Coordinates of C-alpha atoms in Angstrom, one line a residue:
Chain A
M40 CA 206.8 252.4 141.1
R41 CA 208.2 249.4 139.1
L42 CA 210.0 246.5 141.5
S43 CA 212.0 244.4 139.8
V44 CA 212.1 241.0 142.0
H45 CA 214.4 238.0 141.4
T46 CA 214.0 234.7 143.6
T47 CA 216.6 232.2 143.4
V48 CA 217.3 228.9 145.3
L49 CA 219.8 229.3 147.9
D50 CA 222.0 227.0 149.6
E51 CA 221.0 227.5 153.4
D52 CA 220.1 225.0 156.0
R53 CA 220.3 227.2 159.2
P54 CA 217.2 228.0 161.2
L55 CA 215.9 231.5 159.5
L56 CA 216.5 233.8 162.8
E57 CA 220.1 232.5 162.6
V58 CA 220.0 234.1 158.7
L59 CA 218.9 237.4 159.5
P60 CA 221.0 239.9 160.2
A61 CA 220.4 242.3 163.2
S62 CA 218.6 245.4 161.5
P63 CA 216.2 247.8 162.4
D64 CA 214.2 246.9 159.7
A65 CA 214.3 243.0 160.2
L66 CA 211.0 241.1 159.5
A67 CA 210.4 237.7 160.3
W68 CA 207.4 235.2 160.3
V69 CA 209.0 232.1 161.3
R70 CA 208.0 228.8 162.7
D71 CA 210.4 225.8 163.4
G72 CA 212.9 227.6 161.5
D73 CA 210.6 227.7 158.1
G74 CA 208.5 230.6 156.9
L75 CA 210.2 233.8 156.0
V76 CA 212.7 236.6 157.2
A77 CA 213.4 239.7 155.4
W78 CA 215.4 243.3 155.8
G79 CA 215.4 246.5 153.8
T80 CA 212.7 248.1 152.5
A81 CA 211.9 248.5 148.8
A82 CA 208.4 249.8 149.6
R83 CA 206.2 250.6 152.3
L84 CA 202.8 251.0 152.4
D85 CA 200.3 252.9 154.7
P86 CA 196.8 251.5 154.7
G87 CA 195.9 254.3 157.0
P88 CA 192.7 253.6 159.4
G89 CA 189.3 252.5 158.6
T90 CA 187.7 249.2 158.0
D91 CA 188.6 249.0 154.6
R92 CA 192.3 249.1 155.3
F93 CA 192.7 245.5 154.6
A94 CA 191.0 246.4 151.0
R95 CA 193.5 249.4 150.5
A96 CA 196.4 247.6 151.6
R97 CA 195.3 244.7 148.9
A98 CA 194.7 247.3 146.5
A99 CA 197.9 249.0 146.6
F100 CA 199.9 245.8 146.6
D101 CA 197.8 244.6 143.7
T102 CA 199.1 247.7 142.1
L103 CA 202.9 247.1 143.1
A104 CA 202.6 243.3 141.8
A105 CA 201.1 244.3 138.7
D106 CA 204.0 246.4 137.4
A107 CA 206.7 244.2 139.0
E108 CA 208.9 242.7 136.9
V109 CA 209.6 239.3 138.2
V110 CA 211.7 236.1 137.6
D111 CA 210.9 233.3 140.1
E112 CA 213.1 230.4 139.7
V113 CA 211.5 228.7 142.8
R114 CA 207.6 229.0 142.2
R115 CA 206.3 228.5 145.8
P116 CA 203.9 230.3 147.9
G117 CA 206.0 233.3 149.2
T118 CA 208.6 233.2 146.5
G119 CA 208.6 236.1 144.1
L120 CA 207.1 239.7 145.4
V121 CA 205.8 239.2 149.0
A122 CA 205.0 241.6 151.7
V123 CA 205.1 241.7 155.3
A124 CA 202.2 243.6 157.2
S125 CA 200.6 244.1 161.1
F126 CA 197.4 245.5 161.2
S127 CA 195.7 247.5 163.7
F128 CA 193.1 246.4 166.0
D129 CA 190.8 249.2 166.1
A130 CA 189.2 250.1 162.6
G131 CA 189.8 254.3 164.1
S132 CA 193.6 253.4 164.7
P133 CA 196.2 254.1 162.6
G134 CA 199.4 252.3 162.7
S135 CA 198.9 249.5 160.1
V136 CA 201.9 248.6 158.2
V137 CA 202.6 246.8 155.1
V138 CA 206.5 246.3 154.0
V139 CA 208.1 245.1 150.8
P140 CA 211.1 243.9 151.8
Q141 CA 214.4 244.6 149.8
V142 CA 215.6 240.7 150.5
V143 CA 213.8 237.9 151.7
I144 CA 215.2 234.4 152.7
G145 CA 212.2 231.7 152.6
R146 CA 212.0 228.4 153.5
R147 CA 209.2 226.0 152.9
D148 CA 209.0 222.1 152.2
G149 CA 212.7 221.8 152.9
V150 CA 213.3 224.2 150.0
T151 CA 215.3 227.8 150.8
W152 CA 215.1 230.8 148.7
R153 CA 216.5 234.1 148.5
T154 CA 214.6 237.5 147.2
E155 CA 215.9 240.4 146.0
I156 CA 213.6 243.2 145.7
R157 CA 214.4 246.9 144.0
G158 CA 212.9 249.8 143.3
D159 CA 213.2 251.8 140.1
G160 CA 214.7 254.8 141.9
A161 CA 211.4 256.5 143.1
V162 CA 213.1 254.8 146.5
P163 CA 216.5 255.5 147.7
P164 CA 219.0 252.9 145.9
A165 CA 219.0 249.3 148.4
P166 CA 221.7 249.4 150.6
P167 CA 224.3 246.7 149.7
A168 CA 222.8 243.0 150.8
P169 CA 224.8 242.6 153.9
P170 CA 227.1 240.3 154.8
A171 CA 226.7 236.7 156.1
P172 CA 225.9 237.2 159.6
P173 CA 227.7 235.4 162.2
A174 CA 226.0 232.0 163.3
R175 CA 224.9 233.6 166.0
S176 CA 224.3 237.4 167.1
P177 CA 227.3 238.3 169.1
A178 CA 227.3 236.7 172.3
T179 CA 229.4 238.8 174.0
T180 CA 227.4 241.5 175.0
P181 CA 228.4 242.6 178.3
H182 CA 226.1 243.4 180.9
R183 CA 222.5 244.2 179.5
D184 CA 219.8 246.1 181.5
R185 CA 216.9 244.4 182.4
P186 CA 213.3 245.4 181.6
R187 CA 211.9 247.5 183.9
Y188 CA 208.2 248.2 184.9
A189 CA 206.9 251.9 183.8
G190 CA 203.2 251.6 184.3
S191 CA 200.0 250.6 182.8
S192 CA 197.5 252.8 180.5
L193 CA 195.0 251.7 183.2
P194 CA 196.2 250.7 187.0
D195 CA 195.1 247.0 187.2
V196 CA 192.8 247.8 189.8
H197 CA 190.7 249.7 187.3
W198 CA 191.3 246.9 185.1
L199 CA 189.7 244.4 187.5
E200 CA 186.5 246.8 187.9
A201 CA 186.2 246.7 184.3
V202 CA 186.1 243.1 184.4
A203 CA 183.5 242.9 186.9
Q204 CA 181.8 245.3 184.9
A205 CA 182.1 243.1 181.7
V206 CA 181.0 240.0 183.9
A207 CA 177.5 242.1 184.9
R208 CA 177.1 242.9 181.6
I209 CA 177.2 239.6 180.1
Q210 CA 175.4 238.1 183.1
S211 CA 172.4 240.8 181.9
G212 CA 172.7 239.0 178.7
E213 CA 174.5 242.2 176.8
A214 CA 177.0 239.9 175.3
D215 CA 178.1 236.1 175.8
K216 CA 181.8 236.9 176.0
I217 CA 184.4 239.8 175.7
V218 CA 188.0 239.6 175.4
L219 CA 189.7 242.2 177.7
A220 CA 193.3 243.1 177.7
R221 CA 195.5 245.4 179.5
D222 CA 198.7 246.9 178.9
H223 CA 202.2 246.7 181.0
A224 CA 204.8 249.5 179.7
V225 CA 208.5 248.7 180.3
W226 CA 211.8 250.5 180.0
S227 CA 215.5 249.5 179.7
R228 CA 218.8 251.8 179.9
E229 CA 219.6 250.3 176.7
P230 CA 217.5 249.6 173.5
F231 CA 215.7 246.4 173.3
D232 CA 216.7 244.3 170.6
P233 CA 213.8 242.7 168.2
L234 CA 215.7 239.9 166.8
D235 CA 217.4 238.9 170.5
L236 CA 213.5 238.6 171.6
A237 CA 212.2 236.8 168.6
R238 CA 215.1 234.1 169.1
R239 CA 214.2 233.7 172.9
L240 CA 210.7 233.3 171.9
T241 CA 211.5 230.9 169.2
A242 CA 213.2 228.9 171.6
R243 CA 211.1 228.9 174.1
F244 CA 207.7 228.5 172.1
P245 CA 208.9 226.3 168.8
R246 CA 205.6 225.4 167.7
C247 CA 204.2 229.0 167.7
H248 CA 205.0 231.2 164.7
T249 CA 207.6 234.2 165.5
F250 CA 207.0 237.3 163.9
I251 CA 208.7 240.7 163.8
V252 CA 207.1 243.3 162.2
D253 CA 208.2 247.2 162.3
G254 CA 208.7 246.9 166.2
L255 CA 206.1 244.4 166.9
V256 CA 207.7 241.0 168.1
G257 CA 205.8 238.2 169.3
A258 CA 205.1 234.4 169.2
T259 CA 201.5 233.3 168.2
P260 CA 200.2 229.5 168.5
E261 CA 197.1 230.5 166.8
L262 CA 197.0 230.0 163.2
L263 CA 194.1 233.1 161.9
L264 CA 194.7 231.8 158.1
A265 CA 196.8 229.9 155.7
K266 CA 196.0 230.2 152.1
R267 CA 197.7 228.3 149.3
G268 CA 196.2 228.1 146.1
R269 CA 192.4 227.5 147.0
S270 CA 193.1 225.8 150.0
V271 CA 192.8 227.5 153.6
T272 CA 193.5 226.2 157.2
S273 CA 192.8 228.3 160.2
R274 CA 193.3 226.9 163.9
V275 CA 191.6 228.5 166.8
L276 CA 192.3 229.0 170.4
A277 CA 190.6 230.3 173.2
G278 CA 190.2 228.3 176.4
T279 CA 193.6 228.4 178.8
T280 CA 195.0 226.6 181.8
G281 CA 198.6 226.6 183.1
R282 CA 201.0 223.5 183.0
S283 CA 202.5 221.5 186.0
H284 CA 206.1 219.8 186.1
D285 CA 204.1 216.8 187.4
E286 CA 203.2 214.9 184.5
A287 CA 200.0 213.2 186.5
E288 CA 199.1 217.3 187.6
D289 CA 199.5 218.1 183.9
A290 CA 197.5 215.8 182.8
A291 CA 194.6 216.3 185.1
L292 CA 195.1 220.2 184.2
G293 CA 194.7 219.3 180.9
A294 CA 191.5 217.0 181.3
A295 CA 190.2 219.8 183.5
L296 CA 190.0 222.2 180.7
L297 CA 188.5 219.6 178.2
A298 CA 185.9 219.2 180.6
S299 CA 185.1 222.9 181.6
D300 CA 181.7 224.3 180.8
K301 CA 183.3 228.2 180.8
D302 CA 186.3 227.0 178.7
L303 CA 184.3 225.0 176.5
A304 CA 181.8 228.1 176.0
E305 CA 184.6 230.6 175.4
H306 CA 185.9 228.2 172.7
A307 CA 183.0 227.4 170.9
Y308 CA 182.1 231.1 170.5
A309 CA 185.5 231.4 168.9
A310 CA 185.5 228.3 166.8
A311 CA 182.1 229.6 165.7
S312 CA 183.2 233.0 164.6
V313 CA 185.9 231.4 162.3
A314 CA 183.4 228.9 160.8
E315 CA 180.5 232.0 159.9
V316 CA 183.4 233.3 157.9
L317 CA 184.9 230.1 156.3
G318 CA 181.8 228.4 156.1
P319 CA 180.1 230.7 153.4
R320 CA 183.4 231.2 151.2
C321 CA 184.4 227.1 151.1
T322 CA 183.0 224.6 149.2
D323 CA 183.9 222.1 151.9
L324 CA 184.8 223.3 155.2
Q325 CA 185.8 220.5 157.6
G326 CA 186.5 221.2 161.3
D327 CA 187.4 219.3 164.5
A328 CA 184.5 217.9 166.1
A329 CA 185.3 218.5 169.3
P330 CA 188.2 221.1 170.7
R331 CA 191.5 219.3 171.1
L332 CA 194.6 219.9 173.7
L333 CA 197.2 222.1 172.3
R334 CA 200.5 222.1 175.2
L335 CA 202.8 224.9 174.9
D336 CA 205.4 225.5 177.4
N337 CA 203.7 227.5 179.9
V338 CA 199.9 227.1 178.8
Q339 CA 197.9 224.7 177.6
H340 CA 194.9 225.8 175.1
L341 CA 191.7 224.4 173.6
A342 CA 192.2 224.0 170.0
T343 CA 189.9 223.5 167.1
T344 CA 191.4 223.6 163.5
Y345 CA 189.5 224.1 160.3
H346 CA 190.4 223.4 156.7
G347 CA 188.5 224.0 153.3
H348 CA 188.8 225.2 149.7
L349 CA 187.9 228.4 148.7
D350 CA 184.8 228.8 146.1
D351 CA 186.6 232.0 144.3
P352 CA 190.0 231.3 143.1
T353 CA 190.9 235.1 143.2
T354 CA 190.2 235.3 146.6
S355 CA 193.3 237.1 148.4
V356 CA 194.3 235.9 152.2
L357 CA 193.9 239.5 152.8
D358 CA 190.0 239.6 151.9
V359 CA 189.6 236.7 154.1
I360 CA 191.5 238.1 157.2
A361 CA 189.5 241.1 156.6
A362 CA 186.2 239.2 157.2
L363 CA 187.6 237.3 159.8
H364 CA 189.1 240.0 162.2
P365 CA 188.1 240.3 165.0
T366 CA 187.5 236.8 165.9
A367 CA 185.8 236.1 169.1
A368 CA 189.2 235.0 170.3
V369 CA 190.2 238.4 170.4
G370 CA 187.1 240.4 170.4
G371 CA 184.0 238.9 171.5
T372 CA 180.6 237.6 170.8
P373 CA 178.3 239.1 169.4
R374 CA 181.0 241.1 167.7
D375 CA 179.8 244.7 167.5
V376 CA 178.6 244.4 171.3
A377 CA 182.1 243.1 172.5
L378 CA 183.9 245.7 170.1
Q379 CA 182.1 248.7 172.1
M380 CA 182.1 247.6 175.2
I381 CA 186.2 246.9 175.1
A382 CA 186.1 250.3 173.7
E383 CA 184.4 251.6 177.2
L384 CA 185.8 249.4 179.2
E385 CA 189.8 249.1 178.5
G386 CA 191.2 252.1 178.6
M387 CA 193.6 252.1 176.2
S388 CA 194.5 251.7 172.5
R389 CA 195.4 248.2 171.4
G390 CA 197.8 249.5 168.9
R391 CA 198.4 246.1 166.9
Y392 CA 198.1 243.9 169.3
A393 CA 195.5 241.1 169.1
A394 CA 195.3 242.0 165.1
P395 CA 196.3 240.0 161.9
V396 CA 199.8 240.0 161.5
G397 CA 201.4 237.8 158.5
W398 CA 202.8 237.7 154.8
M399 CA 201.0 237.8 151.7
D400 CA 202.8 236.9 147.8
A401 CA 201.4 238.1 144.5
A402 CA 199.1 235.3 144.1
G403 CA 197.3 236.0 147.2
D404 CA 198.5 233.2 149.5
G405 CA 200.2 233.8 152.6
E406 CA 200.3 232.9 156.3
W407 CA 198.5 235.3 159.0
G408 CA 198.3 234.9 162.9
I409 CA 197.1 237.2 165.3
A410 CA 199.4 239.6 167.2
L411 CA 199.3 237.9 170.8
R412 CA 202.1 237.2 173.3
C413 CA 204.0 240.3 171.7
A414 CA 205.6 243.6 172.6
E415 CA 206.2 246.7 170.8
L416 CA 209.3 247.8 170.6
Q417 CA 210.7 251.5 170.3
G418 CA 214.3 252.0 171.3
A419 CA 214.8 251.3 175.2
R420 CA 210.8 251.4 175.6
A421 CA 208.3 249.0 175.2
R422 CA 204.4 247.9 175.4
L423 CA 203.6 244.2 176.4
F424 CA 199.9 243.1 176.2
A425 CA 198.1 240.4 177.7
G426 CA 194.3 239.5 177.2
V427 CA 191.3 237.0 178.7
G428 CA 188.0 236.1 177.7
V429 CA 185.8 237.1 179.7
V430 CA 182.3 235.0 180.2
A431 CA 179.7 234.9 182.5
A432 CA 181.3 232.7 185.3
S433 CA 184.6 234.7 184.9
L434 CA 186.0 235.7 188.4
P435 CA 187.8 239.1 187.8
E436 CA 190.7 238.6 190.5
A437 CA 191.4 235.4 187.9
E438 CA 191.5 237.1 185.2
L439 CA 194.0 239.4 186.7
E440 CA 196.1 236.7 187.7
E441 CA 196.1 235.3 184.3
T442 CA 197.2 238.8 182.7
R443 CA 200.0 238.9 185.3
L444 CA 201.4 235.7 184.5
K445 CA 201.1 236.4 180.7
L446 CA 202.9 240.0 181.2
R447 CA 205.5 238.1 183.6
A448 CA 206.3 235.3 181.0
M449 CA 206.7 238.3 178.3
Q450 CA 208.8 240.3 180.4
A451 CA 210.9 237.7 181.5
A452 CA 211.5 236.9 177.4
L453 CA 212.5 240.7 177.0
D454 CA 215.2 240.1 179.9
A455 CA 218.8 239.5 178.3
E456 CA 219.9 238.1 181.1
T457 CA 216.9 235.3 181.5
T458 CA 218.2 232.0 179.9
A459 CA 215.3 231.5 177.4
Chain B
M41 CA 179.7 225.4 235.6
A42 CA 180.5 223.5 232.4
E43 CA 181.0 219.6 233.1
Q44 CA 183.6 217.5 231.1
T45 CA 181.1 215.3 229.3
P46 CA 182.2 212.7 226.9
D47 CA 181.0 215.0 224.1
E48 CA 184.6 216.4 223.4
T49 CA 183.0 219.7 221.6
T50 CA 181.9 220.5 224.9
L51 CA 184.4 222.7 226.6
D52 CA 185.2 223.0 230.0
A53 CA 185.3 226.1 232.4
P54 CA 188.8 227.2 232.0
D55 CA 188.9 226.3 227.9
A56 CA 185.4 228.5 227.5
A57 CA 186.8 231.2 229.1
L58 CA 189.8 231.3 226.6
V59 CA 187.7 230.7 223.9
A60 CA 185.0 233.5 224.7
A61 CA 188.4 236.1 225.4
A62 CA 190.0 234.9 222.3
V63 CA 187.1 236.4 220.2
D64 CA 188.4 239.7 218.5
D65 CA 186.5 242.2 220.9
E66 CA 186.0 245.3 218.7
T67 CA 182.7 245.7 217.6
A68 CA 181.9 245.1 214.0
P69 CA 179.7 248.1 212.3
Y70 CA 180.3 246.8 208.9
D71 CA 178.6 245.4 206.2
L72 CA 179.9 245.0 202.9
A73 CA 178.6 248.3 201.8
G74 CA 179.5 249.9 205.0
L75 CA 183.0 249.1 204.6
L76 CA 182.8 250.2 200.9
A77 CA 181.6 253.7 202.1
A78 CA 184.2 253.9 205.0
T79 CA 187.2 253.1 202.8
G80 CA 186.4 254.3 199.2
A81 CA 187.4 251.0 197.7
S82 CA 185.3 249.7 194.8
E83 CA 183.1 246.9 195.6
A84 CA 184.5 244.8 192.4
L85 CA 187.7 245.4 194.5
L86 CA 186.6 244.0 197.9
E87 CA 184.6 241.4 196.4
A88 CA 187.9 240.0 194.8
V89 CA 190.1 240.5 197.5
E90 CA 187.2 238.8 200.0
R91 CA 187.3 235.5 197.1
A92 CA 190.7 235.3 197.3
G93 CA 190.0 234.8 200.8
L94 CA 192.4 237.7 201.8
L95 CA 189.5 239.7 203.6
V96 CA 188.3 237.8 206.5
P97 CA 185.3 238.7 208.2
H98 CA 185.2 240.0 211.8
H99 CA 182.1 237.2 212.0
R100 CA 179.3 236.2 210.2
E101 CA 175.4 236.8 210.7
P102 CA 173.2 233.5 210.5
D103 CA 172.3 234.5 207.0
G104 CA 176.1 234.2 206.2
S105 CA 176.4 238.0 205.3
P106 CA 179.4 239.0 206.3
R107 CA 180.7 241.8 209.2
Y108 CA 183.4 244.0 209.2
G109 CA 185.2 246.3 212.0
E110 CA 187.1 249.4 212.3
A111 CA 190.2 247.1 212.1
D112 CA 189.4 245.7 208.9
A113 CA 188.7 249.4 207.7
D114 CA 191.7 250.1 208.3
A115 CA 193.4 247.5 206.9
V116 CA 191.8 248.5 203.6
R117 CA 192.6 251.6 203.7
A118 CA 196.4 250.3 204.1
G119 CA 196.0 248.3 200.5
L120 CA 194.6 251.5 199.4
T121 CA 197.6 253.5 200.0
L122 CA 199.9 250.7 198.6
L123 CA 197.9 250.9 195.1
E124 CA 198.0 254.4 195.3
A125 CA 201.4 254.5 195.9
G126 CA 201.8 252.6 192.2
L127 CA 201.8 248.7 193.5
P128 CA 199.9 246.8 190.8
L129 CA 196.7 245.1 192.3
G130 CA 198.1 241.7 190.8
E131 CA 201.2 242.1 192.8
L132 CA 199.5 242.6 195.9
L133 CA 197.3 240.2 196.0
D134 CA 200.0 237.8 195.0
L135 CA 202.2 239.3 198.2
A136 CA 199.1 239.1 200.1
R137 CA 198.7 235.3 199.4
H138 CA 202.4 234.7 200.3
T139 CA 202.0 236.3 203.3
D140 CA 198.9 235.0 204.3
A141 CA 200.0 231.4 203.5
A142 CA 203.5 232.2 206.0
I143 CA 201.4 234.2 208.6
R144 CA 199.2 230.6 208.9
Q145 CA 201.9 228.7 209.5
V146 CA 203.1 231.6 211.8
A147 CA 199.9 231.2 213.8
D148 CA 199.7 227.4 214.4
H149 CA 203.2 227.8 215.5
A150 CA 202.3 230.2 218.2
V151 CA 199.0 228.4 219.1
E152 CA 200.5 225.2 219.3
A153 CA 203.5 226.7 221.5
F154 CA 200.6 228.6 224.0
L155 CA 198.9 225.3 224.2
R156 CA 201.6 223.2 225.2
F157 CA 204.0 225.6 227.4
V158 CA 201.4 228.1 229.3
R159 CA 197.9 226.2 229.1
D160 CA 198.9 223.0 230.0
P161 CA 201.0 224.1 232.8
V162 CA 198.3 226.4 234.1
R163 CA 195.7 223.4 234.2
G164 CA 198.2 221.3 236.0
T165 CA 198.8 223.5 238.7
A166 CA 195.7 225.6 239.0
S167 CA 194.1 224.2 242.6
D168 CA 190.7 224.7 240.5
D169 CA 188.6 225.6 237.3
H170 CA 188.3 229.1 238.4
E171 CA 191.8 229.8 239.4
A172 CA 192.9 228.0 235.9
A173 CA 190.4 230.0 234.1
Q174 CA 191.7 233.5 235.4
R175 CA 195.2 232.8 234.9
L176 CA 194.8 231.6 231.4
V177 CA 192.7 234.7 230.2
T178 CA 195.5 237.0 232.1
A179 CA 198.1 235.2 230.1
Y180 CA 196.3 235.3 226.6
E181 CA 195.4 239.2 227.2
E182 CA 199.6 239.7 227.9
M183 CA 200.6 237.4 225.1
L184 CA 198.5 238.2 222.5
P185 CA 199.4 242.3 222.4
A186 CA 203.0 241.1 222.9
T187 CA 203.2 238.8 220.2
E188 CA 201.6 241.1 217.7
R189 CA 204.7 243.9 218.9
L190 CA 207.3 240.9 218.3
V191 CA 205.9 240.0 214.9
A192 CA 205.4 243.7 213.9
H193 CA 208.6 244.8 214.8
H194 CA 210.6 241.8 213.0
L195 CA 208.9 242.3 210.2
R196 CA 209.6 246.2 209.9
R197 CA 213.3 245.3 211.0
R198 CA 213.6 242.3 208.7
L199 CA 211.8 244.4 205.7
L200 CA 214.1 247.6 206.0
H201 CA 217.5 245.4 206.1
R202 CA 216.6 243.6 203.0
A203 CA 215.8 246.6 201.1
T204 CA 219.3 248.3 202.6
E205 CA 220.7 245.0 201.0
R206 CA 218.8 244.8 197.7
V207 CA 219.8 248.6 197.1
A208 CA 223.4 247.9 197.7
S209 CA 223.3 245.1 195.7
E210 CA 221.6 246.7 192.7
L211 CA 224.3 249.7 192.9
G212 CA 227.0 247.5 192.8
G213 CA 226.1 245.4 190.0
A214 CA 225.0 248.6 187.6
P215 CA 226.9 249.8 184.9

């Protein structure tokens, strides 16, 4: 397939999610109004299951890029040919998807651009570009039904028992840490709107990356990897506490998190799992000496940021993602034992939850996060996820409560009647 | 017969009789393993509920291990019934925490009312300690089940009323 790609400067200063038209194939990766939004499908690559799904995605995208005819008047990471993608958590699961959109609106460093991508007839001709959307999606929607609980893959009482088993196995020395997640199915009388959810999430969590990829919608504070040329950045989050409206209490919660041996241990595993991958690939990997506090709307996390330069300039962002996934923040330590325990204990497929989501361009640059705090939307049905890091000192009922609060926040974000 | 002493922790006869009567008189045949076997609940579940302060033992042995009675087994079975009906455990625990907080206040209030308006008048009018002890224990034995009936009845009535109102309002508001 031969794609023709044209990037031009665009005079547009609205936040990107306001520019994105309501469309069933809407795509987004935005933070603070910057990033990429896109729609239409110029090409859709299915990397299939397998540990080599990242490599197959890269190979297929590289083939498209090699044949593409590109006129790029902006020349920045994210201009020219791009793909937006999300992968399955589990190597054995299908569902990974790589989409090359027809229209991309991007913004970076104060420059906004528009990229048009057209196939050569191998795909159906692109529909005409949608007209400029209204400043806001119509606020005239009358009554919208609320999201309603439909059950979990594993009843939460059995999930609590699974956490207790994990704690016992960790205490017996089988593993150091394991991340256990659970899901929550919801339904509604009307279809869920991905763009509506994304706008709510970005309003509530402005410091997170908000993403929409093929029905997967979420907001993630974690930066798995950003690559620009040889420069790479990764921000690891693990270890969580709540927030308080009372300033002193909020500060005390944060201070307690910074001093919590349980959370520091959980964080150290996650940070080490990233450093172990980036260290050997970088000339000069630097990380924070100690975790810092990252405050979000509803929680505060321990955060460590790494920065370095890749040795090999031909490395694609996907190559590094493939090696990073799954980090200890979503899998556990040691990785293989944790993955085996997750498969035995969790009682569900994670789908694309807790797996890489982001974009890449033809130069191998891109920005990737982990699909946490997300919902998988499919018409009037949705699946929400929440996970926790389990260590030797974990209390199952406290972990259950943490997932309950996370799921409740996500369900509230899905509720059109809730003000964001 | 106990004498009033300067040591306030030593009870006099009427209060000692009251305290003796106020111990739940059922037997406590179960340790935690026995309670598991009697109810079919999992160890992880009961341990979590106990740590959350929502499964209060009948008493503890000198070594600290908890003992449970048939009423505890009934309560656990009731919780399992709610779980089997589909109520998520996380929601049940949350509800139980709210119930516990509300019930503590009600219990404190009820105890205060008993002490001030039943015990104190008895103590002030009884001719001797023996009569006072008898009257207190009798009052307690009548009032406890009456209180339980009153609270259970009111909870049931209130629950059904609220449910009816809620469903009616949903029907009115639905498209």
